[in-house]
Amino acid sequence: MATDGDASGLEALVVSAAEAARELREAAAALVVRRSADEDALRRRATALDADLRRLQGSLSTLAPATLDKVEEELERARVTISDSDVAAFLPSKGNGKFLKTFLGPVNVRVARKEDKLRVKDEYNNYRDRAAYMFLLFPSILLLLRWWLWDGCLPALAVQMYQAWLLFLYTSFALRENVLIVNGSDIRPWWIYHHYLAMLMALVSLTWEIKGQPDCSSKQRGVQLFLRWAIMQGIAMHLQNRYQRQRLRTRIALGKAKRMDVVAGETAGVEGQLLLLYPVLFTLQVFEGYVGVLLLQTALHGLASEWQVVVCGILLVVMAVGNFVNTMETLMLKLRFKAKMKRAKSRQDLSRQHQN
């Protein structure tokens, strides 16, 4: 049994601990107030500087061509400096958008620390790498088993499992890319919309009736074409991921891209790599449109009665056209950039000659 002295000592310790807790609470509250005031001051400075950079960008048209390229490059480096550092946390953030709000609700997905943002981006790039291999292996295995094990007729369950995986894949792509955009990554809008359309196609294809024998080959022609297109998509994704990552590292080193920029659908790469990448992309886009047109023809000729065939055909054609237009825009942008670099080099050479 505790003595009175022991009880008094224990009571004094409890009182001391309670007082320490109150002091710690007040110190934490004071720290939060100071930090909030410092953050507000930094936020005002960052917002003002960002507005100044935007205003300066709009005034570049008044400069002489001889100095325009140099000033543009310096301005771009200044923009990357603030957007690719801890200052980015104090810039006005983009909203979550309807897609994120639909899936996550009004949750703040913006990451404050730069290191955590980079981990989110690296995980997205690694996820794209894994998805490219799955895009190649999954349909290849289905087509091989069709001949070796299933007597030329794909079972409905196997095809529906693949379609369910596609729905999961494109949904996860869209979610991750929307989170990256909120955190400052530069992703072209078309590739977000492309994944929305692909999600819809995967969802519709899940309800597509997979018919079997007799005459399984003609009944499943649309499915077989789709699986062959998916194999080409996996090859293109692998090439894009490899080449774009190399190019992105170069652009980041030159201060022309942010570390939060990602390996996305747009084409990028060095000259020799693009000689391989662009033909693969254009071939994929043509084949994608071809599969879509064949699905529509199958429905029009009465070889397939499901409305899902028509919807999937239309979506494939729309995605093929959108991919082709976006690839051409990227190619034209590269050609204009190369012409601009040649003009700048010519002006520098002329300037050196005059100085000599």
Short mmCIF file of C-alpha atoms in Angstrom, two decimals:
data_model
loop_
_atom_site.label_atom_id
_atom_site.label_comp_id
_atom_site.label_asym_id
_atom_site.label_seq_id
_atom_site.Cartn_x
_atom_site.Cartn_y
_atom_site.Cartn_z
CA MET A 1 0.00 0.00 0.00
CA ALA A 2 1.38 3.46 -1.03
CA THR A 3 2.34 5.82 1.80
CA ASP A 4 1.24 9.45 2.00
CA GLY A 5 4.71 10.53 0.93
CA ASP A 6 4.59 8.35 -2.16
CA ALA A 7 1.13 9.68 -3.06
CA SER A 8 2.25 13.28 -2.67
CA GLY A 9 5.30 12.70 -4.84
CA LEU A 10 3.21 11.01 -7.55
CA GLU A 11 0.69 13.85 -7.46
CA ALA A 12 3.51 16.39 -7.89
CA LEU A 13 4.84 14.48 -10.91
CA VAL A 14 1.37 14.42 -12.53
CA VAL A 15 0.94 18.16 -11.93
CA SER A 16 4.39 18.80 -13.42
CA ALA A 17 3.61 16.66 -16.47
CA ALA A 18 0.31 18.47 -17.01
CA GLU A 19 2.06 21.83 -16.79
CA ALA A 20 4.72 20.68 -19.27
CA ALA A 21 1.96 19.58 -21.64
CA ARG A 22 0.33 23.02 -21.47
CA GLU A 23 3.65 24.75 -22.07
CA LEU A 24 4.36 22.48 -25.02
CA ARG A 25 0.92 23.20 -26.46
CA GLU A 26 1.48 26.95 -26.20
CA ALA A 27 4.94 26.66 -27.77
CA ALA A 28 3.55 24.60 -30.66
CA ALA A 29 0.73 27.12 -31.17
CA ALA A 30 3.23 29.99 -31.22
CA LEU A 31 5.37 28.09 -33.75
CA VAL A 32 2.34 27.49 -35.97
CA VAL A 33 1.49 31.20 -35.87
CA ARG A 34 5.06 32.20 -36.77
CA ARG A 35 5.25 29.60 -39.51
CA SER A 36 1.90 30.70 -40.91
CA ALA A 37 3.07 34.32 -40.99
CA ASP A 38 6.34 33.33 -42.71
CA GLU A 39 4.47 31.17 -45.23
CA ASP A 40 2.06 34.01 -46.01
CA ALA A 41 4.99 36.36 -46.63
CA LEU A 42 6.71 33.83 -48.90
CA ARG A 43 3.44 33.13 -50.70
CA ARG A 44 2.97 36.83 -51.48
CA ARG A 45 6.54 37.12 -52.78
CA ALA A 46 6.22 33.97 -54.90
CA THR A 47 2.89 35.07 -56.34
CA ALA A 48 4.25 38.52 -57.15
CA LEU A 49 7.34 37.08 -58.85
CA ASP A 50 5.24 34.62 -60.84
CA ALA A 51 3.04 37.50 -62.04
CA ASP A 52 6.16 39.51 -62.99
CA LEU A 53 7.50 36.60 -65.05
CA ARG A 54 4.18 36.24 -66.87
CA ARG A 55 4.09 39.96 -67.59
CA LEU A 56 7.66 39.89 -68.88
CA GLN A 57 6.80 36.94 -71.12
CA GLY A 58 4.06 39.00 -72.72
CA SER A 59 6.47 41.89 -73.37
CA LEU A 60 9.11 39.91 -75.28
CA SER A 61 7.60 40.76 -78.66
CA THR A 62 9.09 44.25 -78.41
CA LEU A 63 12.67 42.92 -78.32
CA ALA A 64 14.97 42.74 -81.31
CA PRO A 65 15.47 39.24 -82.79
CA ALA A 66 19.16 39.36 -81.90
CA THR A 67 18.41 39.42 -78.16
CA LEU A 68 15.03 37.65 -78.11
CA ASP A 69 16.37 34.08 -77.91
CA LYS A 70 18.77 34.85 -75.07
CA VAL A 71 16.14 36.70 -73.02
CA GLU A 72 13.58 33.92 -73.61
CA GLU A 73 16.06 31.33 -72.39
CA GLU A 74 16.86 33.33 -69.23
CA LEU A 75 13.16 33.85 -68.56
CA GLU A 76 12.45 30.14 -68.97
CA ARG A 77 15.25 29.26 -66.56
CA ALA A 78 13.87 31.71 -64.00
CA ARG A 79 10.43 30.12 -64.36
CA VAL A 80 11.85 26.61 -63.94
CA THR A 81 13.89 27.77 -60.92
CA ILE A 82 10.82 28.79 -58.94
CA SER A 83 8.53 26.01 -60.17
CA ASP A 84 11.11 23.25 -59.64
CA SER A 85 12.08 24.12 -56.09
CA ASP A 86 10.46 24.47 -52.68
CA VAL A 87 9.09 27.83 -53.87
CA ALA A 88 6.50 25.88 -55.90
CA ALA A 89 4.68 25.03 -52.66
CA PHE A 90 3.88 28.72 -52.22
CA LEU A 91 2.56 29.31 -55.73
CA PRO A 92 -1.20 29.23 -56.38
CA SER A 93 -2.19 25.59 -56.81
CA LYS A 94 -4.50 24.07 -59.37
CA GLY A 95 -7.75 22.60 -58.20
CA ASN A 96 -8.33 18.87 -58.04
CA GLY A 97 -10.67 18.91 -61.02
CA LYS A 98 -13.89 16.98 -61.47
CA PHE A 99 -12.17 13.62 -62.05
CA LEU A 100 -10.28 13.64 -58.75
CA LYS A 101 -13.27 15.02 -56.87
CA THR A 102 -15.43 12.23 -58.28
CA PHE A 103 -13.07 9.49 -57.09
CA LEU A 104 -11.49 11.04 -53.99
CA GLY A 105 -13.87 13.79 -52.91
CA PRO A 106 -12.66 17.23 -51.74
CA VAL A 107 -9.29 15.90 -50.56
CA ASN A 108 -6.13 17.99 -50.88
CA VAL A 109 -3.69 15.88 -52.90
CA ARG A 110 -1.00 18.53 -53.17
CA VAL A 111 2.32 17.44 -51.66
CA ALA A 112 4.24 20.13 -49.77
CA ARG A 113 7.79 18.74 -49.72
CA LYS A 114 9.78 18.66 -52.94
CA GLU A 115 11.29 15.24 -52.18
CA ASP A 116 7.83 13.72 -51.74
CA LYS A 117 6.68 15.24 -55.04
CA LEU A 118 9.64 13.69 -56.83
CA ARG A 119 8.82 10.30 -55.30
CA VAL A 120 5.27 10.58 -56.64
CA LYS A 121 6.65 11.38 -60.10
CA ASP A 122 9.23 8.56 -60.01
CA GLU A 123 6.57 6.06 -58.97
CA TYR A 124 4.40 7.17 -61.91
CA ASN A 125 7.28 6.65 -64.36
CA ASN A 126 8.02 3.22 -62.87
CA TYR A 127 4.34 2.36 -63.12
CA ARG A 128 4.38 3.25 -66.82
CA ASP A 129 7.36 0.94 -67.31
CA ARG A 130 5.56 -1.97 -65.64
CA ALA A 131 2.37 -1.24 -67.58
CA ALA A 132 4.28 -1.30 -70.90
CA TYR A 133 5.54 -4.83 -70.20
CA MET A 134 2.06 -5.98 -69.15
CA PHE A 135 0.57 -4.37 -72.27
CA LEU A 136 2.94 -6.50 -74.30
CA LEU A 137 2.71 -9.77 -72.37
CA PHE A 138 -0.99 -10.03 -71.49
CA PRO A 139 -2.45 -10.00 -75.04
CA SER A 140 0.51 -12.01 -76.39
CA ILE A 141 -0.21 -14.79 -73.89
CA LEU A 142 -3.92 -14.76 -74.77
CA LEU A 143 -3.23 -15.06 -78.51
CA LEU A 144 -0.67 -17.84 -78.00
CA LEU A 145 -2.97 -19.83 -75.73
CA ARG A 146 -5.74 -19.36 -78.28
CA TRP A 147 -3.80 -21.59 -80.67
CA TRP A 148 -1.98 -23.90 -78.27
CA LEU A 149 -4.65 -24.61 -75.68
CA TRP A 150 -8.06 -23.23 -76.65
CA ASP A 151 -8.38 -24.59 -80.22
CA GLY A 152 -8.52 -21.15 -81.85
CA CYS A 153 -11.32 -19.85 -79.61
CA LEU A 154 -10.71 -17.37 -76.79
CA PRO A 155 -12.69 -18.12 -73.60
CA ALA A 156 -14.90 -15.27 -72.42
CA LEU A 157 -13.46 -15.24 -68.89
CA ALA A 158 -9.87 -14.73 -70.07
CA VAL A 159 -10.84 -11.85 -72.36
CA GLN A 160 -12.97 -10.20 -69.67
CA MET A 161 -10.11 -10.45 -67.16
CA TYR A 162 -7.92 -8.63 -69.65
CA GLN A 163 -10.58 -5.97 -70.23
CA ALA A 164 -11.01 -5.52 -66.47
CA TRP A 165 -7.24 -5.02 -66.18
CA LEU A 166 -7.40 -2.38 -68.93
CA LEU A 167 -10.13 -0.52 -67.04
CA PHE A 168 -8.02 -0.60 -63.86
CA LEU A 169 -4.89 0.48 -65.75
CA TYR A 170 -6.39 3.49 -67.52
CA THR A 171 -8.24 4.59 -64.37
CA SER A 172 -5.02 4.45 -62.36
CA PHE A 173 -3.19 6.35 -65.13
CA ALA A 174 -5.82 9.10 -65.09
CA LEU A 175 -5.79 9.35 -61.28
CA ARG A 176 -1.99 9.51 -61.05
CA GLU A 177 -1.72 12.06 -63.86
CA ASN A 178 -4.35 14.32 -62.30
CA VAL A 179 -2.46 14.19 -58.99
CA LEU A 180 0.78 15.04 -60.81
CA ILE A 181 -0.85 18.03 -62.55
CA VAL A 182 -2.02 19.38 -59.19
CA ASN A 183 1.60 19.06 -57.99
CA GLY A 184 3.09 20.98 -60.91
CA SER A 185 3.77 18.40 -63.63
CA ASP A 186 3.32 19.44 -67.24
CA ILE A 187 1.15 16.85 -69.04
CA ARG A 188 -0.61 17.61 -72.28
CA PRO A 189 -4.41 17.68 -71.88
CA TRP A 190 -4.98 15.28 -74.79
CA TRP A 191 -3.27 12.41 -72.97
CA ILE A 192 -5.58 12.86 -70.00
CA TYR A 193 -8.61 12.85 -72.30
CA HIS A 194 -7.14 9.85 -74.14
CA HIS A 195 -7.12 7.88 -70.91
CA TYR A 196 -10.70 8.94 -70.18
CA LEU A 197 -11.76 7.59 -73.59
CA ALA A 198 -9.74 4.40 -73.01
CA MET A 199 -11.45 3.96 -69.64
CA LEU A 200 -14.85 4.23 -71.34
CA MET A 201 -13.79 1.74 -74.03
CA ALA A 202 -12.58 -0.77 -71.43
CA LEU A 203 -15.79 -0.39 -69.46
CA VAL A 204 -17.94 -0.92 -72.57
CA SER A 205 -15.86 -3.89 -73.71
CA LEU A 206 -16.48 -5.60 -70.36
CA THR A 207 -20.11 -6.02 -71.41
CA TRP A 208 -19.15 -7.26 -74.89
CA GLU A 209 -20.47 -10.79 -75.48
CA ILE A 210 -17.59 -13.11 -76.35
CA LYS A 211 -19.10 -15.71 -78.67
CA GLY A 212 -17.64 -19.19 -79.09
CA GLN A 213 -18.09 -22.10 -81.46
CA PRO A 214 -19.19 -22.62 -84.14
CA ASP A 215 -17.28 -20.31 -86.49
CA CYS A 216 -15.33 -18.90 -83.55
CA SER A 217 -12.65 -17.29 -85.72
CA SER A 218 -14.98 -14.89 -87.54
CA LYS A 219 -17.08 -14.17 -84.45
CA GLN A 220 -14.00 -13.17 -82.43
CA ARG A 221 -12.26 -11.27 -85.21
CA GLY A 222 -12.74 -7.91 -83.47
CA VAL A 223 -11.28 -9.25 -80.22
CA GLN A 224 -8.27 -10.69 -82.02
CA LEU A 225 -7.59 -7.40 -83.83
CA PHE A 226 -7.89 -5.51 -80.56
CA LEU A 227 -5.35 -7.83 -78.89
CA ARG A 228 -2.91 -7.33 -81.78
CA TRP A 229 -3.32 -3.57 -81.46
CA ALA A 230 -2.61 -3.88 -77.72
CA ILE A 231 0.68 -5.67 -78.47
CA MET A 232 1.73 -2.78 -80.72
CA GLN A 233 0.66 -0.36 -78.00
CA GLY A 234 2.96 -2.13 -75.53
CA ILE A 235 5.91 -1.86 -77.93
CA ALA A 236 5.24 1.85 -78.50
CA MET A 237 4.88 2.52 -74.75
CA HIS A 238 8.20 0.80 -74.07
CA LEU A 239 9.99 2.86 -76.73
CA GLN A 240 8.38 6.09 -75.53
CA ASN A 241 9.28 5.46 -71.90
CA ARG A 242 12.90 4.69 -72.75
CA TYR A 243 13.53 7.53 -75.19
CA GLN A 244 11.55 10.21 -73.40
CA ARG A 245 13.27 9.54 -70.08
CA GLN A 246 16.67 10.14 -71.68
CA ARG A 247 15.43 13.34 -73.31
CA LEU A 248 13.79 14.55 -70.10
CA ARG A 249 17.05 14.15 -68.18
CA THR A 250 18.80 16.30 -70.79
CA ARG A 251 16.12 19.03 -70.67
CA ILE A 252 16.21 19.11 -66.86
CA ALA A 253 20.02 19.46 -66.93
CA LEU A 254 19.68 22.38 -69.37
CA GLY A 255 17.07 24.06 -67.18
CA LYS A 256 14.39 23.70 -69.88
CA ALA A 257 12.18 21.27 -67.97
CA LYS A 258 11.12 20.77 -64.37
CA ARG A 259 12.01 17.75 -62.32
CA MET A 260 8.26 17.22 -61.81
CA ASP A 261 7.71 16.83 -65.55
CA VAL A 262 6.99 13.23 -66.45
CA VAL A 263 7.42 10.71 -69.23
CA ALA A 264 4.03 11.08 -70.86
CA GLY A 265 2.39 10.40 -74.18
CA GLU A 266 4.10 13.16 -76.10
CA THR A 267 7.03 12.09 -78.23
CA ALA A 268 10.52 13.21 -77.36
CA GLY A 269 13.97 11.86 -77.98
CA VAL A 270 17.23 12.47 -79.70
CA GLU A 271 17.51 12.46 -83.48
CA GLY A 272 18.48 8.83 -84.01
CA GLN A 273 15.90 7.56 -81.56
CA LEU A 274 13.09 9.48 -83.23
CA LEU A 275 13.89 7.79 -86.55
CA LEU A 276 12.63 4.60 -84.89
CA LEU A 277 10.00 6.04 -82.55
CA TYR A 278 7.97 8.11 -85.00
CA PRO A 279 7.42 5.31 -87.56
CA VAL A 280 6.28 3.02 -84.72
CA LEU A 281 3.88 5.69 -83.43
CA PHE A 282 2.39 6.45 -86.83
CA THR A 283 2.03 2.74 -87.59
CA LEU A 284 0.27 2.22 -84.27
CA GLN A 285 -2.10 5.11 -84.92
CA VAL A 286 -2.96 3.84 -88.40
CA PHE A 287 -3.56 0.33 -87.07
CA GLU A 288 -5.64 1.71 -84.20
CA GLY A 289 -7.88 3.54 -86.67
CA TYR A 290 -7.96 0.44 -88.91
CA VAL A 291 -9.19 -1.73 -86.02
CA GLY A 292 -11.85 0.84 -85.20
CA VAL A 293 -13.08 0.97 -88.83
CA LEU A 294 -13.15 -2.86 -89.03
CA LEU A 295 -15.27 -3.02 -85.88
CA LEU A 296 -17.70 -0.53 -87.40
CA GLN A 297 -17.82 -2.51 -90.65
CA THR A 298 -18.46 -5.70 -88.69
CA ALA A 299 -21.47 -4.09 -87.04
CA LEU A 300 -22.76 -2.53 -90.28
CA HIS A 301 -22.56 -5.84 -92.17
CA GLY A 302 -24.50 -7.64 -89.48
CA LEU A 303 -21.61 -9.83 -88.34
CA ALA A 304 -21.98 -8.44 -84.82
CA SER A 305 -25.22 -7.26 -83.27
CA GLU A 306 -23.90 -5.79 -80.02
CA TRP A 307 -23.91 -2.02 -79.60
CA GLN A 308 -20.59 -2.38 -77.78
CA VAL A 309 -18.87 -3.14 -81.10
CA VAL A 310 -20.05 0.19 -82.54
CA VAL A 311 -19.03 2.19 -79.47
CA CYS A 312 -15.57 0.60 -79.25
CA GLY A 313 -15.03 1.17 -82.97
CA ILE A 314 -15.94 4.86 -82.70
CA LEU A 315 -13.71 5.33 -79.64
CA LEU A 316 -10.73 3.68 -81.36
CA VAL A 317 -11.13 5.94 -84.41
CA VAL A 318 -11.40 9.06 -82.22
CA MET A 319 -8.29 8.08 -80.23
CA ALA A 320 -6.35 7.30 -83.40
CA VAL A 321 -7.18 10.70 -84.91
CA GLY A 322 -6.37 12.50 -81.64
CA ASN A 323 -3.05 10.68 -81.27
CA PHE A 324 -2.12 11.46 -84.88
CA VAL A 325 -2.94 15.17 -84.52
CA ASN A 326 -1.01 15.42 -81.25
CA THR A 327 2.02 13.61 -82.71
CA MET A 328 2.03 15.94 -85.72
CA GLU A 329 1.82 18.98 -83.42
CA THR A 330 4.80 17.66 -81.46
CA LEU A 331 6.75 17.03 -84.66
CA MET A 332 6.03 20.55 -85.95
CA LEU A 333 7.08 21.98 -82.58
CA LYS A 334 10.38 20.12 -82.78
CA LEU A 335 11.01 21.35 -86.32
CA ARG A 336 10.30 24.96 -85.30
CA PHE A 337 12.60 24.59 -82.30
CA LYS A 338 15.42 23.21 -84.47
CA ALA A 339 14.97 26.07 -86.95
CA LYS A 340 15.07 28.54 -84.07
CA MET A 341 18.30 27.01 -82.72
CA LYS A 342 19.89 27.21 -86.19
CA ARG A 343 18.97 30.88 -86.50
CA ALA A 344 20.42 31.60 -83.07
CA LYS A 345 23.65 29.79 -83.96
CA SER A 346 23.90 31.71 -87.24
CA ARG A 347 23.50 35.04 -85.43
CA GLN A 348 26.20 34.03 -82.93
CA ASP A 349 28.57 33.08 -85.76
CA LEU A 350 27.94 36.40 -87.51
CA SER A 351 28.51 38.27 -84.28
CA ARG A 352 31.89 36.54 -83.78
CA GLN A 353 32.92 37.33 -87.33
CA HIS A 354 32.13 41.03 -86.85
CA GLN A 355 34.10 41.07 -83.60
CA ASN A 356 37.11 39.49 -85.30
#
